[in-house]
PDB file of C-alpha atoms and ligand atoms in Angstrom:
ATOM      1  CA  MET A  13       0.114  -0.060   0.088  1.00 42.00           C
ATOM      2  CA  THR A  14       1.291   3.480  -1.222  1.00 43.00           C
ATOM      3  CA  THR A  15       0.494   6.926   0.601  1.00 46.00           C
ATOM      4  CA  ALA A  16       0.167   9.685  -0.557  1.00 45.00           C
ATOM      5  CA  PRO A  17       3.055  12.173  -1.405  1.00 47.00           C
ATOM      6  CA  ARG A  18       3.432  15.046   0.924  1.00 47.00           C
ATOM      7  CA  ARG A  19       2.915  18.587  -0.662  1.00 46.00           C
ATOM      8  CA  ARG A  20       5.961  21.061   0.438  1.00 47.00           C
ATOM      9  CA  ARG A  21       4.584  23.814   2.094  1.00 46.00           C
ATOM     10  CA  ARG A  22       5.229  27.544   1.057  1.00 49.00           C
ATOM     11  CA  PRO A  23       6.238  29.915   3.754  1.00 48.00           C
ATOM     12  CA  LEU A  24       3.392  32.181   5.096  1.00 45.00           C
ATOM     13  CA  SER A  25       3.134  35.353   3.191  1.00 47.00           C
ATOM     14  CA  ARG A  26       1.204  38.407   4.954  1.00 46.00           C
ATOM     15  CA  HIS A  27      -1.575  37.671   2.600  1.00 49.00           C
ATOM     16  CA  ASP A  28      -1.699  34.194   4.083  1.00 44.00           C
ATOM     17  CA  LEU A  29      -2.100  35.384   7.265  1.00 42.00           C
ATOM     18  CA  GLU A  30      -4.794  38.209   6.704  1.00 44.00           C
ATOM     19  CA  VAL A  31      -6.700  35.215   5.386  1.00 43.00           C
ATOM     20  CA  ILE A  32      -6.370  32.957   8.001  1.00 38.00           C
ATOM     21  CA  THR A  33      -7.181  35.753  10.681  1.00 39.00           C
ATOM     22  CA  GLN A  34     -10.302  36.180   8.581  1.00 41.00           C
ATOM     23  CA  VAL A  35     -11.452  32.427   8.202  1.00 40.00           C
ATOM     24  CA  ALA A  36     -10.718  31.964  12.006  1.00 36.00           C
ATOM     25  CA  ARG A  37     -13.936  33.763  12.608  1.00 36.00           C
ATOM     26  CA  PRO A  38     -16.724  31.245  12.993  1.00 34.00           C
ATOM     27  CA  VAL A  39     -18.511  31.319   9.880  1.00 35.00           C
ATOM     28  CA  ARG A  40     -22.753  31.782  10.214  1.00 36.00           C
ATOM     29  CA  PRO A  41     -24.840  30.063   7.703  1.00 37.00           C
ATOM     30  CA  ALA A  42     -26.059  32.403   5.060  1.00 38.00           C
ATOM     31  CA  ALA A  43     -29.694  33.468   5.746  1.00 41.00           C
ATOM     32  CA  ALA A  44     -31.687  32.800   2.674  1.00 40.00           C
ATOM     33  CA  GLY A  45     -31.395  35.115  -0.050  1.00 42.00           C
ATOM     34  CA  SER A  46     -28.491  37.358   2.181  1.00 46.00           C
ATOM     35  CA  ALA A  47     -25.519  38.403   1.032  1.00 52.00           C
ATOM     36  CA  ARG A  48     -22.226  35.769   1.780  1.00 54.00           C
ATOM     37  CA  PRO A  49     -21.079  36.480   5.206  1.00 55.00           C
ATOM     38  CA  ALA A  50     -17.812  37.841   6.257  1.00 52.00           C
ATOM     39  CA  GLY A  51     -15.694  34.507   6.025  1.00 60.00           C
ATOM     40  CA  ALA A  52     -16.681  33.450   2.679  1.00 67.00           C
ATOM     41  CA  PRO A  53     -14.441  35.341   0.674  1.00 64.00           C
ATOM     42  CA  ALA A  54     -11.502  34.043   3.246  1.00 60.00           C
ATOM     43  CA  LEU A  55     -12.314  30.657   2.506  1.00 67.00           C
ATOM     44  CA  LEU A  56     -12.580  31.215  -0.810  1.00 67.00           C
ATOM     45  CA  SER A  57      -8.856  33.176  -1.368  1.00 63.00           C
ATOM     46  CA  LEU A  58      -7.638  30.064   1.209  1.00 59.00           C
ATOM     47  CA  LEU A  59      -8.827  27.649  -1.386  1.00 64.00           C
ATOM     48  CA  GLN A  60      -7.635  29.561  -4.708  1.00 60.00           C
ATOM     49  CA  GLY A  61      -4.297  30.519  -2.961  1.00 65.00           C
ATOM     50  CA  GLY A  62      -2.950  26.618  -3.264  1.00 68.00           C
ATOM     51  CA  GLY A  63      -5.144  25.359  -0.462  1.00 82.00           C
ATOM     52  CA  LEU A  64      -7.433  23.115  -2.907  1.00 88.00           C
ATOM     53  CA  ALA A  65      -5.468  20.103  -4.777  1.00 89.00           C
ATOM     54  CA  MET A  66      -7.036  17.032  -6.230  1.00 94.00           C
ATOM     55  CA  ALA A  67      -6.294  13.372  -5.589  1.00 96.00           C
ATOM     56  CA  LEU A  68      -6.885  10.493  -7.861  1.00 97.00           C
ATOM     57  CA  GLN A  69      -7.628   6.947  -6.725  1.00 98.00           C
ATOM     58  CA  PRO A  70      -8.195   4.164  -9.147  1.00 98.00           C
ATOM     59  CA  ILE A  71     -11.300   2.240 -10.041  1.00 98.00           C
ATOM     60  CA  VAL A  72     -10.014  -1.361 -10.433  1.00 98.00           C
ATOM     61  CA  ASP A  73     -11.037  -4.539 -12.330  1.00 98.00           C
ATOM     62  CA  ALA A  74     -10.720  -6.197  -9.037  1.00 97.00           C
ATOM     63  CA  GLY A  75     -10.486  -9.482 -11.213  1.00 94.00           C
ATOM     64  CA  THR A  76      -7.313  -8.487 -13.531  1.00 95.00           C
ATOM     65  CA  GLY A  77      -6.620  -5.444 -11.111  1.00 94.00           C
ATOM     66  CA  ARG A  78      -6.244  -2.992 -13.829  1.00 96.00           C
ATOM     67  CA  PRO A  79      -7.320   0.549 -13.346  1.00 97.00           C
ATOM     68  CA  VAL A  80     -10.634   1.413 -15.898  1.00 97.00           C
ATOM     69  CA  GLY A  81     -10.613   4.816 -14.445  1.00 98.00           C
ATOM     70  CA  TYR A  82      -9.806   7.225 -11.812  1.00 98.00           C
ATOM     71  CA  GLU A  83     -12.116   9.333  -9.016  1.00 98.00           C
ATOM     72  CA  ALA A  84     -11.065  12.887  -8.828  1.00 98.00           C
ATOM     73  CA  LEU A  85     -11.002  13.552  -5.219  1.00 97.00           C
ATOM     74  CA  ALA A  86     -10.755  17.459  -3.499  1.00 93.00           C
ATOM     75  CA  ARG A  87      -8.342  17.979  -0.934  1.00 91.00           C
ATOM     76  CA  PHE A  88      -7.869  20.620   1.324  1.00 87.00           C
ATOM     77  CA  THR A  89      -4.819  21.983   2.957  1.00 80.00           C
ATOM     78  CA  ARG A  90      -5.783  24.629   5.976  1.00 70.00           C
ATOM     79  CA  LEU A  91      -3.133  27.243   6.853  1.00 68.00           C
ATOM     80  CA  ASP A  92      -5.914  28.291   9.958  1.00 65.00           C
ATOM     81  CA  GLY A  93      -6.363  24.573  11.623  1.00 65.00           C
ATOM     82  CA  GLY A  94      -9.730  24.370  10.433  1.00 67.00           C
ATOM     83  CA  PRO A  95     -10.975  20.775   9.368  1.00 68.00           C
ATOM     84  CA  GLN A  96      -9.016  19.062   6.645  1.00 78.00           C
ATOM     85  CA  ARG A  97     -12.085  16.445   6.090  1.00 85.00           C
ATOM     86  CA  PRO A  98     -13.142  16.915   2.125  1.00 87.00           C
ATOM     87  CA  ASP A  99     -16.843  16.631   3.915  1.00 85.00           C
ATOM     88  CA  LEU A 100     -16.482  19.107   6.333  1.00 85.00           C
ATOM     89  CA  VAL A 101     -14.522  21.719   4.519  1.00 85.00           C
ATOM     90  CA  LEU A 102     -17.384  21.547   2.024  1.00 85.00           C
ATOM     91  CA  ALA A 103     -20.182  21.619   4.149  1.00 85.00           C
ATOM     92  CA  GLU A 104     -18.079  24.796   5.781  1.00 83.00           C
ATOM     93  CA  ALA A 105     -17.997  26.207   2.416  1.00 85.00           C
ATOM     94  CA  ALA A 106     -21.684  25.126   1.803  1.00 86.00           C
ATOM     95  CA  SER A 107     -22.796  27.343   4.815  1.00 85.00           C
ATOM     96  CA  ALA A 108     -20.908  30.242   4.234  1.00 83.00           C
ATOM     97  CA  GLY A 109     -22.590  30.210   0.899  1.00 86.00           C
ATOM     98  CA  VAL A 110     -19.468  29.318  -1.201  1.00 86.00           C
ATOM     99  CA  GLY A 111     -20.261  25.926  -1.925  1.00 89.00           C
ATOM    100  CA  LEU A 112     -20.621  26.225  -5.646  1.00 92.00           C
ATOM    101  CA  ASP A 113     -17.833  28.304  -6.061  1.00 90.00           C
ATOM    102  CA  VAL A 114     -15.263  25.429  -4.300  1.00 89.00           C
ATOM    103  CA  GLU A 115     -17.515  22.929  -6.602  1.00 94.00           C
ATOM    104  CA  ARG A 116     -16.346  25.112  -9.990  1.00 94.00           C
ATOM    105  CA  ALA A 117     -12.760  25.307  -8.813  1.00 92.00           C
ATOM    106  CA  ALA A 118     -12.733  21.263  -7.839  1.00 94.00           C
ATOM    107  CA  LEU A 119     -14.334  20.580 -11.330  1.00 97.00           C
ATOM    108  CA  ARG A 120     -11.693  22.588 -13.180  1.00 96.00           C
ATOM    109  CA  ALA A 121      -8.773  21.282 -11.060  1.00 94.00           C
ATOM    110  CA  ALA A 122     -10.106  17.568 -11.949  1.00 97.00           C
ATOM    111  CA  LEU A 123     -10.706  18.009 -15.582  1.00 97.00           C
ATOM    112  CA  ALA A 124      -7.042  19.306 -15.836  1.00 96.00           C
ATOM    113  CA  LEU A 125      -5.863  16.067 -14.410  1.00 96.00           C
ATOM    114  CA  LEU A 126      -7.415  14.043 -17.687  1.00 95.00           C
ATOM    115  CA  ALA A 127      -4.220  14.693 -19.636  1.00 92.00           C
ATOM    116  CA  ARG A 128      -2.444  12.879 -17.036  1.00 92.00           C
ATOM    117  CA  LEU A 129      -4.242   9.436 -17.435  1.00 95.00           C
ATOM    118  CA  SER A 130      -3.972   7.110 -20.401  1.00 94.00           C
ATOM    119  CA  PRO A 131      -6.812   7.840 -22.715  1.00 94.00           C
ATOM    120  CA  GLU A 132      -7.870   4.681 -22.163  1.00 95.00           C
ATOM    121  CA  ARG A 133      -9.021   5.328 -18.747  1.00 97.00           C
ATOM    122  CA  TYR A 134     -12.201   7.468 -17.822  1.00 98.00           C
ATOM    123  CA  LEU A 135     -12.024  10.586 -14.980  1.00 98.00           C
ATOM    124  CA  SER A 136     -14.879  10.031 -12.520  1.00 98.00           C
ATOM    125  CA  VAL A 137     -15.893  13.924 -10.809  1.00 98.00           C
ATOM    126  CA  ASN A 138     -17.943  14.638  -8.073  1.00 96.00           C
ATOM    127  CA  LEU A 139     -20.953  17.327  -8.413  1.00 95.00           C
ATOM    128  CA  SER A 140     -23.915  17.874  -6.247  1.00 92.00           C
ATOM    129  CA  PRO A 141     -27.210  18.478  -8.113  1.00 92.00           C
ATOM    130  CA  ALA A 142     -27.603  22.075  -7.458  1.00 91.00           C
ATOM    131  CA  ALA A 143     -23.921  22.503  -9.166  1.00 94.00           C
ATOM    132  CA  VAL A 144     -25.064  20.389 -12.233  1.00 95.00           C
ATOM    133  CA  ALA A 145     -27.667  23.044 -12.648  1.00 93.00           C
ATOM    134  CA  ASP A 146     -25.031  26.039 -12.907  1.00 96.00           C
ATOM    135  CA  GLY A 147     -24.034  27.487 -15.988  1.00 97.00           C
ATOM    136  CA  GLU A 148     -20.178  27.847 -15.309  1.00 97.00           C
ATOM    137  CA  VAL A 149     -20.559  24.213 -13.920  1.00 98.00           C
ATOM    138  CA  LEU A 150     -22.051  23.256 -17.378  1.00 98.00           C
ATOM    139  CA  GLY A 151     -19.774  25.235 -19.247  1.00 98.00           C
ATOM    140  CA  GLN A 152     -16.669  23.181 -18.023  1.00 98.00           C
ATOM    141  CA  LEU A 153     -18.749  19.494 -18.910  1.00 98.00           C
ATOM    142  CA  ARG A 154     -19.324  20.837 -22.491  1.00 98.00           C
ATOM    143  CA  ALA A 155     -15.983  21.904 -23.085  1.00 98.00           C
ATOM    144  CA  ALA A 156     -14.512  18.670 -21.791  1.00 98.00           C
ATOM    145  CA  PRO A 157     -13.861  15.187 -24.093  1.00 98.00           C
ATOM    146  CA  LEU A 158     -17.777  13.726 -22.252  1.00 98.00           C
ATOM    147  CA  GLU A 159     -16.860  10.006 -23.621  1.00 98.00           C
ATOM    148  CA  ARG A 160     -14.148   9.893 -21.220  1.00 98.00           C
ATOM    149  CA  ILE A 161     -16.177  11.521 -18.139  1.00 98.00           C
ATOM    150  CA  VAL A 162     -18.419   9.899 -15.328  1.00 98.00           C
ATOM    151  CA  LEU A 163     -20.069  12.415 -13.260  1.00 98.00           C
ATOM    152  CA  GLU A 164     -20.966  11.037  -9.854  1.00 97.00           C
ATOM    153  CA  LEU A 165     -23.458  12.769  -8.464  1.00 93.00           C
ATOM    154  CA  THR A 166     -23.347  13.019  -4.648  1.00 79.00           C
ATOM    155  CA  GLU A 167     -25.881  12.152  -1.976  1.00 67.00           C
ATOM    156  CA  HIS A 168     -25.622  15.453   0.154  1.00 66.00           C
ATOM    157  CA  ASP A 169     -28.663  17.039  -1.110  1.00 73.00           C
ATOM    158  CA  ALA A 170     -31.699  15.678  -1.837  1.00 81.00           C
ATOM    159  CA  VAL A 171     -32.745  16.224  -6.004  1.00 87.00           C
ATOM    160  CA  ALA A 172     -35.498  19.217  -5.986  1.00 85.00           C
ATOM    161  CA  ASP A 173     -36.576  18.137  -9.560  1.00 90.00           C
ATOM    162  CA  TYR A 174     -35.695  15.246 -11.134  1.00 92.00           C
ATOM    163  CA  GLN A 175     -37.495  16.528 -14.815  1.00 94.00           C
ATOM    164  CA  GLN A 176     -35.399  19.145 -14.795  1.00 95.00           C
ATOM    165  CA  LEU A 177     -31.947  17.512 -13.851  1.00 95.00           C
ATOM    166  CA  ASN A 178     -33.022  14.881 -16.491  1.00 96.00           C
ATOM    167  CA  GLU A 179     -33.249  18.064 -19.082  1.00 97.00           C
ATOM    168  CA  THR A 180     -29.891  19.448 -18.251  1.00 97.00           C
ATOM    169  CA  LEU A 181     -28.134  16.079 -18.394  1.00 97.00           C
ATOM    170  CA  GLY A 182     -29.695  14.800 -21.286  1.00 97.00           C
ATOM    171  CA  PRO A 183     -27.302  16.284 -23.953  1.00 98.00           C
ATOM    172  CA  LEU A 184     -24.111  15.504 -22.049  1.00 98.00           C
ATOM    173  CA  ARG A 185     -25.099  11.855 -21.725  1.00 98.00           C
ATOM    174  CA  ALA A 186     -26.081  11.840 -25.555  1.00 98.00           C
ATOM    175  CA  ARG A 187     -22.376  13.233 -25.934  1.00 98.00           C
ATOM    176  CA  GLY A 188     -21.057  10.210 -24.011  1.00 98.00           C
ATOM    177  CA  MET A 189     -20.935  11.427 -20.329  1.00 98.00           C
ATOM    178  CA  ARG A 190     -21.872   8.745 -18.227  1.00 98.00           C
ATOM    179  CA  LEU A 191     -24.038   9.227 -15.163  1.00 98.00           C
ATOM    180  CA  ALA A 192     -22.685   7.582 -11.834  1.00 97.00           C
ATOM    181  CA  ILE A 193     -25.090   7.456  -8.490  1.00 94.00           C
ATOM    182  CA  ASP A 194     -22.768   7.671  -5.592  1.00 92.00           C
ATOM    183  CA  ASP A 195     -22.833   6.330  -2.105  1.00 90.00           C
ATOM    184  CA  VAL A 196     -25.872   4.031  -3.283  1.00 90.00           C
ATOM    185  CA  GLY A 197     -27.146   2.563   0.219  1.00 84.00           C
ATOM    186  CA  ALA A 198     -26.628   5.795   2.287  1.00 80.00           C
ATOM    187  CA  GLY A 199     -28.387   8.996   2.741  1.00 69.00           C
ATOM    188  CA  TYR A 200     -30.303  10.472  -0.507  1.00 64.00           C
ATOM    189  CA  SER A 201     -29.301   7.643  -2.821  1.00 61.00           C
ATOM    190  CA  GLY A 202     -32.121   5.420  -2.323  1.00 73.00           C
ATOM    191  CA  LEU A 203     -33.896   3.274  -4.719  1.00 78.00           C
ATOM    192  CA  ALA A 204     -36.505   6.051  -5.507  1.00 81.00           C
ATOM    193  CA  HIS A 205     -33.568   8.191  -6.913  1.00 84.00           C
ATOM    194  CA  MET A 206     -31.698   5.496  -8.892  1.00 85.00           C
ATOM    195  CA  LEU A 207     -35.057   5.037 -10.919  1.00 86.00           C
ATOM    196  CA  GLN A 208     -35.387   8.409 -11.430  1.00 89.00           C
ATOM    197  CA  LEU A 209     -32.126   9.115 -13.121  1.00 93.00           C
ATOM    198  CA  SER A 210     -31.543   5.634 -14.982  1.00 92.00           C
ATOM    199  CA  PRO A 211     -27.879   5.850 -14.282  1.00 96.00           C
ATOM    200  CA  ASP A 212     -25.092   4.175 -16.110  1.00 97.00           C
ATOM    201  CA  ILE A 213     -22.966   3.090 -12.963  1.00 97.00           C
ATOM    202  CA  LEU A 214     -23.878   2.811  -9.578  1.00 96.00           C
ATOM    203  CA  LYS A 215     -21.232   2.993  -6.490  1.00 96.00           C
ATOM    204  CA  LEU A 216     -21.821   0.731  -3.354  1.00 95.00           C
ATOM    205  CA  ASP A 217     -21.090   3.034  -0.122  1.00 93.00           C
ATOM    206  CA  MET A 218     -18.851   1.713   2.076  1.00 95.00           C
ATOM    207  CA  SER A 219     -21.344   1.416   4.525  1.00 93.00           C
ATOM    208  CA  LEU A 220     -23.100  -1.516   2.738  1.00 94.00           C
ATOM    209  CA  THR A 221     -19.017  -2.902   1.899  1.00 97.00           C
ATOM    210  CA  ARG A 222     -17.788  -2.916   5.072  1.00 95.00           C
ATOM    211  CA  ASP A 223     -17.669  -6.431   6.909  1.00 96.00           C
ATOM    212  CA  VAL A 224     -19.224  -7.539   3.837  1.00 98.00           C
ATOM    213  CA  ASP A 225     -17.136 -10.706   4.452  1.00 98.00           C
ATOM    214  CA  GLN A 226     -18.476 -11.217   7.905  1.00 98.00           C
ATOM    215  CA  ASP A 227     -22.261 -10.196   7.040  1.00 97.00           C
ATOM    216  CA  PRO A 228     -24.689 -12.847   5.173  1.00 97.00           C
ATOM    217  CA  ALA A 229     -27.342  -9.765   5.074  1.00 96.00           C
ATOM    218  CA  ARG A 230     -24.948  -7.256   2.970  1.00 96.00           C
ATOM    219  CA  ARG A 231     -23.592 -10.451   0.772  1.00 97.00           C
ATOM    220  CA  ALA A 232     -27.541 -10.764  -0.062  1.00 97.00           C
ATOM    221  CA  LEU A 233     -27.740  -7.396  -0.804  1.00 95.00           C
ATOM    222  CA  ILE A 234     -25.270  -6.706  -2.873  1.00 97.00           C
ATOM    223  CA  THR A 235     -25.781  -9.948  -4.910  1.00 97.00           C
ATOM    224  CA  ALA A 236     -29.203  -8.667  -5.462  1.00 96.00           C
ATOM    225  CA  MET A 237     -27.648  -5.570  -6.810  1.00 95.00           C
ATOM    226  CA  THR A 238     -25.079  -7.267  -8.986  1.00 97.00           C
ATOM    227  CA  SER A 239     -28.530  -8.879 -10.543  1.00 97.00           C
ATOM    228  CA  PHE A 240     -30.288  -5.612 -10.645  1.00 94.00           C
ATOM    229  CA  THR A 241     -27.459  -4.177 -12.482  1.00 95.00           C
ATOM    230  CA  ARG A 242     -26.868  -7.085 -14.778  1.00 96.00           C
ATOM    231  CA  GLN A 243     -30.183  -7.119 -15.852  1.00 95.00           C
ATOM    232  CA  LEU A 244     -30.138  -2.879 -16.454  1.00 93.00           C
ATOM    233  CA  ASP A 245     -26.696  -3.177 -17.884  1.00 95.00           C
ATOM    234  CA  LEU A 246     -25.346  -0.881 -15.549  1.00 96.00           C
ATOM    235  CA  SER A 247     -21.830  -1.079 -14.004  1.00 98.00           C
ATOM    236  CA  LEU A 248     -21.851  -1.745 -10.486  1.00 98.00           C
ATOM    237  CA  ILE A 249     -18.584  -0.392  -8.178  1.00 98.00           C
ATOM    238  CA  ALA A 250     -18.081  -1.582  -4.853  1.00 98.00           C
ATOM    239  CA  GLU A 251     -16.091   1.447  -2.824  1.00 98.00           C
ATOM    240  CA  GLY A 252     -14.320   1.436   0.563  1.00 98.00           C
ATOM    241  CA  VAL A 253     -12.513  -2.043  -0.466  1.00 98.00           C
ATOM    242  CA  GLU A 254      -9.908  -2.058   2.400  1.00 98.00           C
ATOM    243  CA  ARG A 255      -8.945  -5.769   3.293  1.00 98.00           C
ATOM    244  CA  ALA A 256      -8.686  -8.924   0.681  1.00 97.00           C
ATOM    245  CA  GLU A 257     -11.384 -10.803   2.678  1.00 98.00           C
ATOM    246  CA  GLN A 258     -13.707  -7.741   1.196  1.00 98.00           C
ATOM    247  CA  ARG A 259     -12.721  -8.343  -1.892  1.00 98.00           C
ATOM    248  CA  GLN A 260     -12.776 -12.182  -1.906  1.00 98.00           C
ATOM    249  CA  ALA A 261     -16.562 -11.751  -0.595  1.00 98.00           C
ATOM    250  CA  LEU A 262     -17.485  -8.983  -3.148  1.00 98.00           C
ATOM    251  CA  LEU A 263     -16.039 -10.910  -6.139  1.00 98.00           C
ATOM    252  CA  GLY A 264     -18.132 -13.808  -4.541  1.00 98.00           C
ATOM    253  CA  CYS A 265     -21.402 -11.610  -5.004  1.00 98.00           C
ATOM    254  CA  GLY A 266     -20.265 -11.143  -8.971  1.00 98.00           C
ATOM    255  CA  VAL A 267     -18.894  -7.374  -8.214  1.00 98.00           C
ATOM    256  CA  GLU A 268     -16.126  -6.641 -10.638  1.00 98.00           C
ATOM    257  CA  LEU A 269     -14.938  -3.458 -10.196  1.00 98.00           C
ATOM    258  CA  MET A 270     -14.020  -1.780  -6.975  1.00 98.00           C
ATOM    259  CA  GLN A 271     -12.090   1.076  -5.414  1.00 98.00           C
ATOM    260  CA  GLY A 272     -10.448   1.584  -2.147  1.00 98.00           C
ATOM    261  CA  TYR A 273      -7.227   1.254   0.129  1.00 98.00           C
ATOM    262  CA  LEU A 274      -6.789  -2.152  -0.795  1.00 98.00           C
ATOM    263  CA  PHE A 275      -5.939  -0.827  -3.925  1.00 97.00           C
ATOM    264  CA  SER A 276      -4.732   2.172  -3.953  1.00 97.00           C
ATOM    265  CA  ARG A 277      -5.442   5.318  -1.673  1.00 97.00           C
ATOM    266  CA  PRO A 278      -6.112   8.694  -3.255  1.00 96.00           C
ATOM    267  CA  GLU A 279      -2.976  10.070  -4.690  1.00 95.00           C
ATOM    268  CA  ILE A 280      -2.162  13.935  -5.618  1.00 93.00           C
ATOM    269  CA  PRO A 281       0.060  13.798  -8.698  1.00 92.00           C
ATOM    270  CA  PRO A 282       3.178  15.180  -8.764  1.00 85.00           C
ATOM    271  CA  PRO A 283       3.062  18.656 -10.471  1.00 78.00           C
ATOM    272  CA  LEU A 284       4.651  18.783 -14.003  1.00 73.00           C
ATOM    273  CA  SER A 285       7.653  20.666 -15.330  1.00 65.00           C
ATOM    274  CA  ARG A 286       7.835  23.174 -17.835  1.00 65.00           C
ATOM    275  CA  GLN A 287       9.066  20.078 -19.892  1.00 63.00           C
ATOM    276  CA  GLY A 288       5.788  17.968 -19.190  1.00 64.00           C
ATOM    277  CA  LEU A 289       7.258  15.787 -16.904  1.00 60.00           C
ATOM    278  CA  PRO A 290       6.370  15.077 -13.421  1.00 58.00           C
ATOM    279  CA  VAL A 291       8.253  16.996 -10.640  1.00 53.00           C
ATOM    280  CA  VAL A 292       9.830  14.957  -7.941  1.00 49.00           C
ATOM    281  CA  THR A 293       8.450  16.509  -4.979  1.00 43.00           C
ATOM    282  CA  ALA A 294      10.804  16.388  -1.157  1.00 43.00           C
ATOM    283  CA  HIS A 295       9.337  13.380   1.219  1.00 40.00           C
TER     284      HIS A 295
HETATM  285  O1    G B 301     -18.502  10.501  -1.406  1.00 77.81           O
HETATM  286  P1    G B 301     -17.755   9.801  -1.952  1.00 77.81           P
HETATM  287  O2    G B 301     -17.623   8.364  -2.166  1.00 77.81           O
HETATM  288  O3    G B 301     -17.426  10.502  -3.562  1.00 77.81           O
HETATM  289  O4    G B 301     -16.522   9.978  -0.716  1.00 77.81           O
HETATM  290  C1    G B 301     -14.961   8.956  -1.036  1.00 77.81           C
HETATM  291  C2    G B 301     -14.303   9.244   0.391  1.00 77.81           C
HETATM  292  O5    G B 301     -13.564   7.848   0.436  1.00 77.81           O
HETATM  293  C3    G B 301     -13.013  10.132  -0.106  1.00 77.81           C
HETATM  294  O6    G B 301     -12.784  10.966   0.911  1.00 77.81           O
HETATM  295  C4    G B 301     -11.676   8.726  -0.203  1.00 77.81           C
HETATM  296  O7    G B 301     -11.009   9.436   0.235  1.00 77.81           O
HETATM  297  C5    G B 301     -12.298   7.990   0.736  1.00 77.81           C
HETATM  298  N1    G B 301     -12.420   6.647   0.730  1.00 77.81           N
HETATM  299  C6    G B 301     -11.721   6.078  -0.561  1.00 77.81           C
HETATM  300  N2    G B 301     -11.580   4.875  -0.322  1.00 77.81           N
HETATM  301  C7    G B 301     -11.670   4.217   0.850  1.00 77.81           C
HETATM  302  C8    G B 301     -11.503   3.134   1.496  1.00 77.81           C
HETATM  303  O8    G B 301     -10.793   1.913   1.553  1.00 77.81           O
HETATM  304  N3    G B 301     -11.628   3.131   2.971  1.00 77.81           N
HETATM  305  C9    G B 301     -12.055   4.494   3.539  1.00 77.81           C
HETATM  306  N4    G B 301     -12.405   4.695   4.996  1.00 77.81           N
HETATM  307  N5    G B 301     -12.525   5.322   2.779  1.00 77.81           N
HETATM  308  C10   G B 301     -11.956   5.147   1.783  1.00 77.81           C
HETATM  309 MN1   MN B 302     -17.395   9.660  -5.021  1.00 77.81          MN
END
């Protein structure tokens, strides 16, 4: 198992200190229709000032061990001692009224990684249902080679209007973009959600795949999902595969595609030099 390369930290500038001071102030949730709260610009400039990096984690054909694609996952470097966990930073950004800005920045950084993958591999990007309705996000997607893109619709918000979402996604899917439902089995990713969106890929949440080797009920459920996805010609990906026993049990349930620490942790690709070669970072 490999670990993500450590990022070299640059010394703090006066600007950094200003940003940190502002972000350190508590961020209050934005009231509906109100302007962004004071912490929002600080959070944004922190992210734009190098605090956001995208890591890649392979999605592997567990039979052959070969990656079929990579999921881009946002990683945040906070200089203010605030939470680093991506879900917490995203929640904080959302309550500060800048969630969309962070999603736009993360998508831009994710799409820039496409050039780093070999052409037969796809790139899977995460977007909330709200971000999918955003003009800038749509512009970014339209400009991308969509036959190599999987859009993972995250579960954190409920979908307000399925018809509208499907109308937005239709032209992108017609150009080859595939739609994945993320975190199936958790949050809002319920059965009705799945039926409304007719996705190409289902990603089983790690709450279902954890301890699958020790739990006949989880195996029965996952075997049923395998049958469901085969009948509909969908792909099924098991997330959170950390142990060989889990992989074995999932293979026994008919799951072929897997993602998790057993295969690789998410890793931030090293930056490229001007010659286009990876720069070796200090460890
Ligand atoms: O919501 P989504 O499924 O996109 O989030 C995936 C998250 O799970 C990422 O933050 C990623 O770092 C993390 N992750 C990836 N593989 C594993 C794993 O095998 N075990 C655990 N616990 N977390 C994982
Ligand atoms: Mn995801």
